[in-house]
Short mmCIF file of C-alpha atoms in Angstrom, two decimals:
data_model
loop_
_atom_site.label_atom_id
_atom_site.label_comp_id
_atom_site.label_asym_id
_atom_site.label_seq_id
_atom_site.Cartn_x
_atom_site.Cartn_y
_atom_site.Cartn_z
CA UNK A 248 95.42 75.48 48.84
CA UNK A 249 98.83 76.42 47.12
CA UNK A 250 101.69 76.57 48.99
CA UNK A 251 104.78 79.37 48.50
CA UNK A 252 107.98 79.72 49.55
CA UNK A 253 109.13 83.03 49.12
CA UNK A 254 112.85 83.58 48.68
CA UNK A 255 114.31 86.89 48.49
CA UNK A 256 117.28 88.23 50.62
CA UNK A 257 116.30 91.61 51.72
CA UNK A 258 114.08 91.46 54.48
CA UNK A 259 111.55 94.14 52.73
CA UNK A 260 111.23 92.70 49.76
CA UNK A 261 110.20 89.45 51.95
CA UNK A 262 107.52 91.72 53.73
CA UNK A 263 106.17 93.04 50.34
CA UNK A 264 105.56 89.58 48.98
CA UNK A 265 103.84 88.03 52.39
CA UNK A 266 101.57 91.52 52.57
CA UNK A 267 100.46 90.57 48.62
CA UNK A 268 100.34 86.73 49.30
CA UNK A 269 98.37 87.13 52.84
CA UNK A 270 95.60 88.60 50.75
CA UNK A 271 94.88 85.68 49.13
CA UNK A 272 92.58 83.04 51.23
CA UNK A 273 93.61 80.20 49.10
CA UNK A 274 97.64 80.46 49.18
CA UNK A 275 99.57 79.39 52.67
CA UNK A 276 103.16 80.93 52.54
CA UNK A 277 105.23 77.75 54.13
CA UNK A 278 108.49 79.35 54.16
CA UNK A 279 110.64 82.22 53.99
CA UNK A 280 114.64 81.87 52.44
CA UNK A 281 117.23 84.30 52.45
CA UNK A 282 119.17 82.92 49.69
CA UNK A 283 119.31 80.04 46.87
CA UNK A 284 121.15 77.88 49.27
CA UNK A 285 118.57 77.72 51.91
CA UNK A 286 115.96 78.01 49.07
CA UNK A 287 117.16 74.10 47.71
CA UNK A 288 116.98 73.53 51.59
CA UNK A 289 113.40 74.82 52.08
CA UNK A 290 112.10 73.11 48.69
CA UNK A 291 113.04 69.77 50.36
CA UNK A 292 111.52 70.78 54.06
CA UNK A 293 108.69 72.28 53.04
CA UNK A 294 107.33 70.98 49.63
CA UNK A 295 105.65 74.11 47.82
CA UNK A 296 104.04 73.92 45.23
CA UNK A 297 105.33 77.96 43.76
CA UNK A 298 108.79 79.40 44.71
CA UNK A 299 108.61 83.32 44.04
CA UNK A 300 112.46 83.57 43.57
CA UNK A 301 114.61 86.74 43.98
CA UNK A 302 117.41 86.77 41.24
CA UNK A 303 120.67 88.11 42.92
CA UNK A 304 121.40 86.65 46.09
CA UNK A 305 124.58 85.66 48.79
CA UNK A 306 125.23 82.15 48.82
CA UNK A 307 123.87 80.92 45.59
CA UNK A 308 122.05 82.96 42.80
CA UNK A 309 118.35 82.37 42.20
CA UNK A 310 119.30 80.83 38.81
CA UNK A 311 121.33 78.31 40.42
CA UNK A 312 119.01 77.52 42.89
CA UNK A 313 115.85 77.42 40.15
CA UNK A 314 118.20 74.68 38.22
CA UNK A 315 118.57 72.34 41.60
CA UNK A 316 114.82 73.05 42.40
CA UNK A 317 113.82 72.09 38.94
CA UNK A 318 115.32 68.40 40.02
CA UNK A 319 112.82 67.52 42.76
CA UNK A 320 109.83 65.33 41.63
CA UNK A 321 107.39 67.04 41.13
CA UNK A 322 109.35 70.07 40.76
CA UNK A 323 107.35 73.13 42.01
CA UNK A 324 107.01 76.14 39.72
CA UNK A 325 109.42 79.01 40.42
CA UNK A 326 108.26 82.38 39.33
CA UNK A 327 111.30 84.75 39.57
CA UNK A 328 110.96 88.21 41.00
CA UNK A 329 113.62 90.96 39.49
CA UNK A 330 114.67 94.20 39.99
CA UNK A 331 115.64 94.65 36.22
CA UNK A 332 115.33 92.37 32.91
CA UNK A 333 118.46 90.26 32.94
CA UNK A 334 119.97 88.80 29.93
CA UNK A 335 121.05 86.25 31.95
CA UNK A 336 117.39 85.09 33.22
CA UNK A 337 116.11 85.43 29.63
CA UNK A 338 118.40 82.94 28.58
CA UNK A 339 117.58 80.87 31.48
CA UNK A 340 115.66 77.82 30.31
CA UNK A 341 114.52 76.11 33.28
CA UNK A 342 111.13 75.37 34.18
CA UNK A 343 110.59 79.36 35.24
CA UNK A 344 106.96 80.00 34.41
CA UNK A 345 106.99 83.71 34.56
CA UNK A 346 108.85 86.43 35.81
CA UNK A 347 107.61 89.70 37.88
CA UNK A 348 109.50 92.90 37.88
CA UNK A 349 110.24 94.54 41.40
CA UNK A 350 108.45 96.49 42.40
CA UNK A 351 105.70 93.41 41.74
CA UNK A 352 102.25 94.23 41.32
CA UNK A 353 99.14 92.93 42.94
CA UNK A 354 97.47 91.89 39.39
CA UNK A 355 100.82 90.32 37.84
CA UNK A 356 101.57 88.26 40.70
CA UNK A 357 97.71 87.23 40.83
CA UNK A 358 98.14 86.10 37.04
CA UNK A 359 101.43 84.41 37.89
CA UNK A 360 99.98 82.48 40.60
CA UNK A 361 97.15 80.89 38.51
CA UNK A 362 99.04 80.14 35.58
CA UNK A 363 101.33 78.23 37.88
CA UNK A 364 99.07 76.48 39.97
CA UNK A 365 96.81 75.31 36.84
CA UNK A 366 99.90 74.29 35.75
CA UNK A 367 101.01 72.29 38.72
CA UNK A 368 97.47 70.75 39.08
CA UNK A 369 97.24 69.59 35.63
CA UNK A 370 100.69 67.68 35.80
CA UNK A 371 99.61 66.04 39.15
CA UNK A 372 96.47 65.09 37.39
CA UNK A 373 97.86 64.30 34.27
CA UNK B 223 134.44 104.57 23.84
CA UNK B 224 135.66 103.66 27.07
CA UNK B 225 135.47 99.97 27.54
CA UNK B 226 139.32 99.71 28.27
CA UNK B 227 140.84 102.05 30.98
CA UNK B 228 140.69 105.67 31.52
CA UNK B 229 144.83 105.49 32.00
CA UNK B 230 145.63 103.80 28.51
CA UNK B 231 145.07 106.44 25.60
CA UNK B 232 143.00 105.73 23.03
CA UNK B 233 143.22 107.29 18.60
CA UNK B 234 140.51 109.39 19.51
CA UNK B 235 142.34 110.82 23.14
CA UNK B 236 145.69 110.81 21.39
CA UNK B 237 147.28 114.28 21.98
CA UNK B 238 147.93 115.66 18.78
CA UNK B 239 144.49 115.63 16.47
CA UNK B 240 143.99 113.33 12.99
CA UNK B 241 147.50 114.41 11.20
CA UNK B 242 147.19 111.64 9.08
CA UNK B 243 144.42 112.62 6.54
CA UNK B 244 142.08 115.26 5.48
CA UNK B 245 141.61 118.71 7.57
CA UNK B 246 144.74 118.07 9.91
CA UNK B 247 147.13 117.52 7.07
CA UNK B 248 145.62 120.06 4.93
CA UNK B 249 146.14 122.58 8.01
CA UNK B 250 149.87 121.60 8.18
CA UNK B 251 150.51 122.57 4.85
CA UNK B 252 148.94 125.84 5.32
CA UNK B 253 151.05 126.99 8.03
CA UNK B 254 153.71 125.66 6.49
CA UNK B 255 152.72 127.79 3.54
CA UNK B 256 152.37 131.05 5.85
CA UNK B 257 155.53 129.98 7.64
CA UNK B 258 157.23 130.08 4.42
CA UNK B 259 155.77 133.63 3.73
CA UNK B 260 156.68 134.94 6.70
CA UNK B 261 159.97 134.31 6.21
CA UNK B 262 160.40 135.30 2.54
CA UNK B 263 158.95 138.33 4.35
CA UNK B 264 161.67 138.48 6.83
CA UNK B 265 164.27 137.57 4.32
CA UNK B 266 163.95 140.20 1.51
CA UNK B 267 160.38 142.62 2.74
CA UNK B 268 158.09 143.34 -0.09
CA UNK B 269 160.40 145.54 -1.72
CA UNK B 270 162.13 143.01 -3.69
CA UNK B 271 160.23 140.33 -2.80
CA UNK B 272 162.65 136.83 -4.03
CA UNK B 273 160.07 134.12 -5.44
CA UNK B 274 162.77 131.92 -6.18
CA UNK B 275 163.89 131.66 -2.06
CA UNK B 276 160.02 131.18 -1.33
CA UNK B 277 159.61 128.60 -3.46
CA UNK B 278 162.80 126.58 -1.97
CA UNK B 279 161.64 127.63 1.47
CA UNK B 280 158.43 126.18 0.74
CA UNK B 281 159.59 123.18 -0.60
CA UNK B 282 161.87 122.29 2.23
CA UNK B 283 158.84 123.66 4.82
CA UNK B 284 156.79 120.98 2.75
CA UNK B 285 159.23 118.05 2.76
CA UNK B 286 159.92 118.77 6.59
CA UNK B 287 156.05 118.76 7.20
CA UNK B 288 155.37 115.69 5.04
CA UNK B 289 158.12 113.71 6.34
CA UNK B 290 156.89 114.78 10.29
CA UNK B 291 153.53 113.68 9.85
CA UNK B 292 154.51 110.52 8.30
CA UNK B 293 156.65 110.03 11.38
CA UNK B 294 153.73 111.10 13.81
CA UNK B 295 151.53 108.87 12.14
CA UNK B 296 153.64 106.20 12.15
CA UNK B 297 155.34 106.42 15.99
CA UNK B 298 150.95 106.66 17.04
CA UNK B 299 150.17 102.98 17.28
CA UNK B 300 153.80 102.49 19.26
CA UNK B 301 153.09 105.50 21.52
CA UNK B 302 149.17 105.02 22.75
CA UNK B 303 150.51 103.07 26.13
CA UNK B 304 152.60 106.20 26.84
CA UNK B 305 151.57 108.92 29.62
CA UNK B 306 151.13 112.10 27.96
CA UNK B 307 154.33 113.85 28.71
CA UNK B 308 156.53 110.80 27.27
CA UNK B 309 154.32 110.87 23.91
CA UNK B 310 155.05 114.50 23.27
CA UNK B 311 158.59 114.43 24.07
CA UNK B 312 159.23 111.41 21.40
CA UNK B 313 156.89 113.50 19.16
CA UNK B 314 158.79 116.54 19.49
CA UNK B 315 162.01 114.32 18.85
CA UNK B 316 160.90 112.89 15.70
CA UNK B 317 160.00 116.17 13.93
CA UNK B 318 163.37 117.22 14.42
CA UNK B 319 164.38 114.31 13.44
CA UNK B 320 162.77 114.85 9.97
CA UNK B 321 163.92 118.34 10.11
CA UNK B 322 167.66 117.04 10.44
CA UNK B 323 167.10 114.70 7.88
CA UNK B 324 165.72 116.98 5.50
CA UNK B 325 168.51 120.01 5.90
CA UNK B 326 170.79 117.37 5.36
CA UNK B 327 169.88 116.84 1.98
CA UNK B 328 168.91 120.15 1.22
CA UNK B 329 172.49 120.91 2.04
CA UNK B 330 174.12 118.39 0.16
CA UNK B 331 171.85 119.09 -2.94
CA UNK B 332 172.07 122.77 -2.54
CA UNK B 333 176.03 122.89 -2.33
CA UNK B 334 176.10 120.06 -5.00
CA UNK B 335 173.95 121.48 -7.64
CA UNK B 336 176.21 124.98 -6.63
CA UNK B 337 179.51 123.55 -6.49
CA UNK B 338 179.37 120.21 -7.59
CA UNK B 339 180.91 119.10 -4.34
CA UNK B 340 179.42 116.86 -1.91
CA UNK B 341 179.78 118.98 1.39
CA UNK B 342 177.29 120.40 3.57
CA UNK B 343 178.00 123.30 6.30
CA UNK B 344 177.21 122.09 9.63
CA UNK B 345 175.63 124.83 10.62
CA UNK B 346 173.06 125.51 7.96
CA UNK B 347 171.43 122.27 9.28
CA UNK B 348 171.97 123.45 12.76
CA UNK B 349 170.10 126.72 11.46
CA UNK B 350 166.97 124.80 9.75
CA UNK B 351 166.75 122.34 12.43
CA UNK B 352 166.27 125.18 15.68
CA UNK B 353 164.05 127.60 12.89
CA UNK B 354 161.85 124.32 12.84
CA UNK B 355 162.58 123.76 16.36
CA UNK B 356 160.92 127.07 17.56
CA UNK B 357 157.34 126.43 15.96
CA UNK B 358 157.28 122.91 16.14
CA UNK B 359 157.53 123.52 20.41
CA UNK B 360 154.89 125.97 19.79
CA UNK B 361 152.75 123.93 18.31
CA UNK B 362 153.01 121.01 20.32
CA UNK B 363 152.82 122.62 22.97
CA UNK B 364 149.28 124.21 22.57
CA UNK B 365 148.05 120.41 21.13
CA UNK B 366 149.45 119.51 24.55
CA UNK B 367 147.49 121.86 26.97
CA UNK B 368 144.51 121.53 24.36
CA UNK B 369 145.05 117.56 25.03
CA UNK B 370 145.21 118.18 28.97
CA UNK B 371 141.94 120.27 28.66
CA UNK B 372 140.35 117.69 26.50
CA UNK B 373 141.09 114.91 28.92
CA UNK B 374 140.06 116.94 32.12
CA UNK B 375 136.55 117.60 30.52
CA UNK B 376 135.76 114.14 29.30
CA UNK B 377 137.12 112.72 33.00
CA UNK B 378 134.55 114.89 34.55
CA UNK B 379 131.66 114.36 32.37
CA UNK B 380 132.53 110.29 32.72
CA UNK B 381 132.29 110.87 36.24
CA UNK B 382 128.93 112.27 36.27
CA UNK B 383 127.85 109.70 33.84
CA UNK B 384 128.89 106.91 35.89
CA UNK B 385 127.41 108.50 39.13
CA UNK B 386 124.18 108.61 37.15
CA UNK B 387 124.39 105.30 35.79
CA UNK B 388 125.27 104.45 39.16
CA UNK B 389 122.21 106.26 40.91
CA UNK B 390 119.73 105.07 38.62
CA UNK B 391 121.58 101.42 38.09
CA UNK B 392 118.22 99.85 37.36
CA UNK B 393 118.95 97.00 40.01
CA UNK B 394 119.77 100.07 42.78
CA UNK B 395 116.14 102.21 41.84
CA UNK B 396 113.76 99.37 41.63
CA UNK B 397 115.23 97.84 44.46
CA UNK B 398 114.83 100.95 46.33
CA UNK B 399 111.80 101.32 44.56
CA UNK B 400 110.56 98.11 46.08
CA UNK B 401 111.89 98.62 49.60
CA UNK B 402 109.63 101.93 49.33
CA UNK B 403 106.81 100.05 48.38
CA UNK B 404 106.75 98.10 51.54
CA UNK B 405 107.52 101.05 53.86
CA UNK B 406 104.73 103.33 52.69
CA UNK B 407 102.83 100.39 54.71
CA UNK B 408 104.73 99.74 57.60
CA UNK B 409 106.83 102.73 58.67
CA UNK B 410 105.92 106.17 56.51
CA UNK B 411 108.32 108.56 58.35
CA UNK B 412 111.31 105.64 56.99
CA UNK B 413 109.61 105.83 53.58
CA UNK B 414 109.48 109.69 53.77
CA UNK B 415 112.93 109.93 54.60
CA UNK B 416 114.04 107.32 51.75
CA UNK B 417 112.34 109.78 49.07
CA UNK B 418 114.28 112.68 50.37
CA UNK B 419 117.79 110.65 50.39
CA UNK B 420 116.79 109.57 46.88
CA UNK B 421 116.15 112.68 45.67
CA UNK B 422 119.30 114.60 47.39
CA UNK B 423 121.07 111.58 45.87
CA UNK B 424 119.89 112.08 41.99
CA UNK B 425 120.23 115.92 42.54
CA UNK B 426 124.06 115.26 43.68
CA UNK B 427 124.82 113.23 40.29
CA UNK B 428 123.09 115.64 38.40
CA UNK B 429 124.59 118.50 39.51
CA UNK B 430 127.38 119.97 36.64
CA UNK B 431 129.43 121.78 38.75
CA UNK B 432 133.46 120.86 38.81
CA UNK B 433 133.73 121.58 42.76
CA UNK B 434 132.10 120.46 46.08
CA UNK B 435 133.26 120.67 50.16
CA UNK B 436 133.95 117.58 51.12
CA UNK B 437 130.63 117.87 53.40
CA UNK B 438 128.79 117.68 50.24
CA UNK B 439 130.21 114.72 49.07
CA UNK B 440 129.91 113.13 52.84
CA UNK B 441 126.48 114.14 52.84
CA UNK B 442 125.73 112.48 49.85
CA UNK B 443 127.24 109.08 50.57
CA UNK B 444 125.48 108.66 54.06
CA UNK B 445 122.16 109.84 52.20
CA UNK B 446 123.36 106.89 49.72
CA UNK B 447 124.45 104.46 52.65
CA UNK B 448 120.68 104.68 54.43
CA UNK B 449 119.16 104.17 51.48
CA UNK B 450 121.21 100.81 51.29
CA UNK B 451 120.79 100.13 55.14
CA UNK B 452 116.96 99.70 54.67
CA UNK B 453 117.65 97.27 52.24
CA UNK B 454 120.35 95.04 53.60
CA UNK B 455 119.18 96.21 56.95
CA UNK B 456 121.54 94.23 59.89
CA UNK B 457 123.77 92.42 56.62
CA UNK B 458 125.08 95.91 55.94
CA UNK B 459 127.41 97.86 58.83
CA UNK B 460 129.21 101.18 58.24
CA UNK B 461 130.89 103.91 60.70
CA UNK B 462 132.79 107.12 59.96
CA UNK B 463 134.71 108.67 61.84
CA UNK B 464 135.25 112.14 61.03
CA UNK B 465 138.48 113.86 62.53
CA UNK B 466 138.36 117.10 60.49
CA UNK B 467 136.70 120.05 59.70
CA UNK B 468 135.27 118.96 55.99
CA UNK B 469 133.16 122.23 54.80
CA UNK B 470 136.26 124.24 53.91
CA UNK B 471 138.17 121.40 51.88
CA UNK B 472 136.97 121.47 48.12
CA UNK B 473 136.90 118.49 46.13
CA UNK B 474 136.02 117.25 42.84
CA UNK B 475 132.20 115.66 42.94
CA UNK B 476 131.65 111.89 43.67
CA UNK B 477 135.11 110.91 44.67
CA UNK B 478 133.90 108.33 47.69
CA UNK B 479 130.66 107.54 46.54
CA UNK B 480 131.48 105.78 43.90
CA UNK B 481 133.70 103.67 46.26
CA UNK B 482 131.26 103.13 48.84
CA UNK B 483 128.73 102.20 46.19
CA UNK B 484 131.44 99.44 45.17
CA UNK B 485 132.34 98.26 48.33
CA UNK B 486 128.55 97.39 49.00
CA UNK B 487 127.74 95.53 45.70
CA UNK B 488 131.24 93.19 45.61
CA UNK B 489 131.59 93.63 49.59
CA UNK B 490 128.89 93.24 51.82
CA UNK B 491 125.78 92.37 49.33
CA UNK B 492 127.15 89.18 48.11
CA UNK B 493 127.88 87.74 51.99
CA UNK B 494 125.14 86.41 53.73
CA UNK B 495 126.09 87.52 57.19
CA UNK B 496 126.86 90.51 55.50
CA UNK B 497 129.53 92.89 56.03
CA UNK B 498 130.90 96.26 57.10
CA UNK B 499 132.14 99.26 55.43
CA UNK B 500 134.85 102.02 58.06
CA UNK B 501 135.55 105.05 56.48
CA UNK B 502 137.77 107.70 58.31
CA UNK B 503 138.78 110.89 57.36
CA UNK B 504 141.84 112.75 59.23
CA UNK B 505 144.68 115.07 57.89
CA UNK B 506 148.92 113.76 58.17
CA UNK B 507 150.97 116.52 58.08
CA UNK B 508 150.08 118.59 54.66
CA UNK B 509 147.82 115.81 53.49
CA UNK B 510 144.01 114.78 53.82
CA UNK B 511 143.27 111.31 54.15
CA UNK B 512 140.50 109.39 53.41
CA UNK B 513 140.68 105.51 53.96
CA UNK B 514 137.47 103.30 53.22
CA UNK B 515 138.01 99.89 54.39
CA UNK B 516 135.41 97.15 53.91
CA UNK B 517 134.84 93.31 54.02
CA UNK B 518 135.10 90.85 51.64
CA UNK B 519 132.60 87.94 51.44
CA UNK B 520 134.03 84.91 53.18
CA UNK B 521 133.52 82.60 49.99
CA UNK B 522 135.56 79.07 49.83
CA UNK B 523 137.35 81.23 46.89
CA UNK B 524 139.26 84.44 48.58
CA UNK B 525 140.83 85.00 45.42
CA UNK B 526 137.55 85.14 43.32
CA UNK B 527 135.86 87.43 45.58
CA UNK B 528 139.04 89.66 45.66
CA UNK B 529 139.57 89.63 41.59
CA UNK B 530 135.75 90.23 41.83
CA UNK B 531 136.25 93.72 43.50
CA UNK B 532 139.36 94.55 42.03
CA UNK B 533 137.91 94.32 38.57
CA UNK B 534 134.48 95.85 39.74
CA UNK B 535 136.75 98.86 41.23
CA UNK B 536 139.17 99.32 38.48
CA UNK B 537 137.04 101.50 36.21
CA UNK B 538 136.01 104.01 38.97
CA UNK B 539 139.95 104.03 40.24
CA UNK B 540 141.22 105.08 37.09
CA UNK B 541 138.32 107.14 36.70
CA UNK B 542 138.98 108.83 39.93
CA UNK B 543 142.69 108.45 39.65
CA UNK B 544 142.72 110.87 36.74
CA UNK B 545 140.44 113.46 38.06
CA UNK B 546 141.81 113.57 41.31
CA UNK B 547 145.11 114.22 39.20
CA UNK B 548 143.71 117.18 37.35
CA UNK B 549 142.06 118.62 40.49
CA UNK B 550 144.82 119.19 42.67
CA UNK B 551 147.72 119.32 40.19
CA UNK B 552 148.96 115.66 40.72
CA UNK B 553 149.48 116.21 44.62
CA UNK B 554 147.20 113.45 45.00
CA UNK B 555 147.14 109.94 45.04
CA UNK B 556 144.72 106.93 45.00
CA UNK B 557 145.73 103.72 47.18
CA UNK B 558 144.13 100.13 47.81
CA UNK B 559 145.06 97.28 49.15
CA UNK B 560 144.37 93.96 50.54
CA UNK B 561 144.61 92.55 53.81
CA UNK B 562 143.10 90.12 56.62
CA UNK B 563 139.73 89.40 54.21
CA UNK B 564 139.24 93.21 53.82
CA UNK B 565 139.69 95.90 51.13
CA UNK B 566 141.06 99.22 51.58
CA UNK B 567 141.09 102.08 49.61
CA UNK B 568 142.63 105.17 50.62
CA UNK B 569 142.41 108.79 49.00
CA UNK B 570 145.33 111.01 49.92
CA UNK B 571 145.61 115.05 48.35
CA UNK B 572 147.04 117.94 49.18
CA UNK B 573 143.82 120.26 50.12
CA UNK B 574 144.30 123.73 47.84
CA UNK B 575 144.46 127.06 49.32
CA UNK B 576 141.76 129.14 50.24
#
């Protein structure tokens, strides 16, 4: 089972990803956030392994909340979901493993998902 | 081109074209050529035409030209903070300055190579400086309404770039884009509704012509403010309250849209309990008023999110500023203001006749 928190502060962007994510028999969404601040919160509550992460957001920006995220231990894998390329999240070097452009499709986030979890698995196991 | 303000004027805006080199100067000196004709013409006709008064009419045409443009180009890089009125008066001024300067010496050298007396008559110089005088208005005067032209154009065009830009801001279509996406699911007659406001939106910005009603540009803004409801659904609140007639008031295109657009992306999008947008519309007297007032996030730093949408304003004010200008002959004006956490904006013209 891998667990995801989806952040994202529009409320339909929040339904899109739980319709793509319900889909999927082995991943249990454990939270929803609204922004970056209740993101860091969440992280700490809820322990997911993925956070799909929504770039511009009230309260704290998804950067800023990927950089505190990427603190926990183990730090979960944050995918970042975007309207539009940003300079600023191509210069971002935290521990992103991939980024899906709005409006995110099935197949990419499918991809995105396994590449993280494989990820995650092999650093618990490693 | 435009990466400073529309207000400050830039080489390329200045009023008068390139003097300095090449076609403009080489145009100078051929009307100061014909000039000098013109009045060799005037002074003895074709009978007896007097090649030795053209050629000293030419050469003092010449020295007045040359020693004018140096001046122009020179004053330029002083005078490109200036409004446009101020820079052609001091233009004006400094070609008959050179036109003093050079019937001064004409006189002197005239009556000293006739006389050998150092004297000049007073009113010969009076004479050359109102004969350059006369053209030298003339000519300004059409770089001047050229100029005004110029400007009114490239306002209008940045206008409907910016709307575009605006409309299709990649952040504002895939985000609608997105909102659609999960609406074609859950509620189709919302998602059919968002394709029509999106398209009546792009077909607003595209639209080239110089005039709208009021309704128009109404229309298009709560078209615009639905499709921004669905996505910041309860976050975002906005009312209008409309207390006049708006179909028979014409205005340029995209002067509140623009604003509104602003006052949700540094207003209400950043706050997380959101925020609220008021716009009114309702005449004073001979004036039509149109105040937009919205909310400012409640950060721990007022004065950040205030600089924030100040400086995320200031291009479409001065944008606005100078086409509202044009539109309605300078009997309008563009307002804003602080107060109480909130922003307000006001737009205030005269509505033309008929």
């Amino acid at each position: 089972m891998i667990k995801v928190l989806i952040v994202d502060d529009e409320p339909l962007a929040r339904i899109r990803l739980r319709r793509l994510l319900q889909k999927k028999p082995d991943v249990d969404i454990v939270g929803e956030a609204r922004s970056g601040f209740e993101a860091v919160q969440m992280t700490d509550q809820c322990l997911p392994d993925i956070v799909l992460m929504d770039v511009r957001m009230p309260e704290m920006d998804g950067l800023d909340a990927a950089r505190r995220i990427a603190k926990s231990v183990p730090p979960p894998a944050v995918i970042f979901c975007t309207a539009f390329e940003d300079f600023a999240l191509r210069a971002f070097d935290a521990k992103a493993f991939a980024y899906l452009l709005k409006p995110i499709k099935a197949i990419e986030l499918d991809e995105a998902l396994q590449r993280a979890a494989s990820a995650t698995r092999a650093q618990l196991n490693g | 081109m435009s990466d400073s303000g529309a207000n400050q004027t830039q080489i390329g805006d200045y009023f008068i074209p390139d003097l300095c080199r090449g076609q403009g100067l080489l145009g100078i000196f051929v009307i100061g050529v014909l000039s000098a004709l013109l009045m060799a013409l005037l002074h003895n006709g074709i009978g007896d035409f007097d090649f030795l008064w053209l050629g000293k009419i030419t050469l003092l045409i010449f020295w007045i030209a040359l020693l004018s443009v140096i001046f122009l180009c020179r004053a330029q890089p002083y005078l490109l903070h200036l409004t446009l009125p101020r820079i052609a008066l001091i233009n004006y001024l400094l070609v008959l300055l050179a036109a003093a300067l050079c019937a001064v010496t004409a006189e002197y050298w005239n009556n000293y190579s006739r006389t050998g007396v150092w004297r000049a008559d007073p009113f010969s110089i009076l004479n050359i400086v109102l004969i350059t005088a006369i053209p030298a208005g003339v000519l300004l005067r059409l770089y001047y309404f050229q100029q005004l032209l110029h400007q009114q154009q490239k306002a209008g065009l940045e206008a409907r770039l910016v709307a575009l830009q605006a409309a299709i801001r990649p952040h504002f279509l895939f985000n609608s884009m997105n909102s659609l996406a999960t609406l074609i699911r859950i509620d189709a007659d919302k998602a059919e509704k968002t394709i029509e406001n999106l398209c009546d939106l792009f077909r607003y910005a595209l639209k080239g012509s110089a005039s709208v009603t009021l309704q128009e540009e109404v229309d298009a803004c709560q078209g615009y403010l639905e499709i921004e409801k669905l996505r910041l659904d309860e976050r975002l609140e906005y009312s209008w309250d409309i207390k006049v007639e708006l179909s028979n008031i014409s205005v340029p295109p995209l002067i509140l849209q623009p604003l509104i657009e602003n006052a949700v992306f540094h207003g209400v999008q950043p706050a997380i309990q959101g925020g609220s947008i008021y716009i009114t519309i309702y005449s004073s007297g001979d004036w039509l008023c149109i105040d937009l007032v919205n909310s400012l996030p409640e950060t721990t730093n007022h004065t950040a999110a205030r600089s924030e949408m100040t400086s995320g304003h200031q291009l479409a004010l001065d944008n606005l500023r100078c086409r509202l200008d044009v539109y309605f002959n300078g009997r309008a004006k563009l307002q804003e203001t602080v107060f109480k956490n909130h922003y307000h904006t006001r737009i205030l013209f005269k509505p033309l006749e008929g």
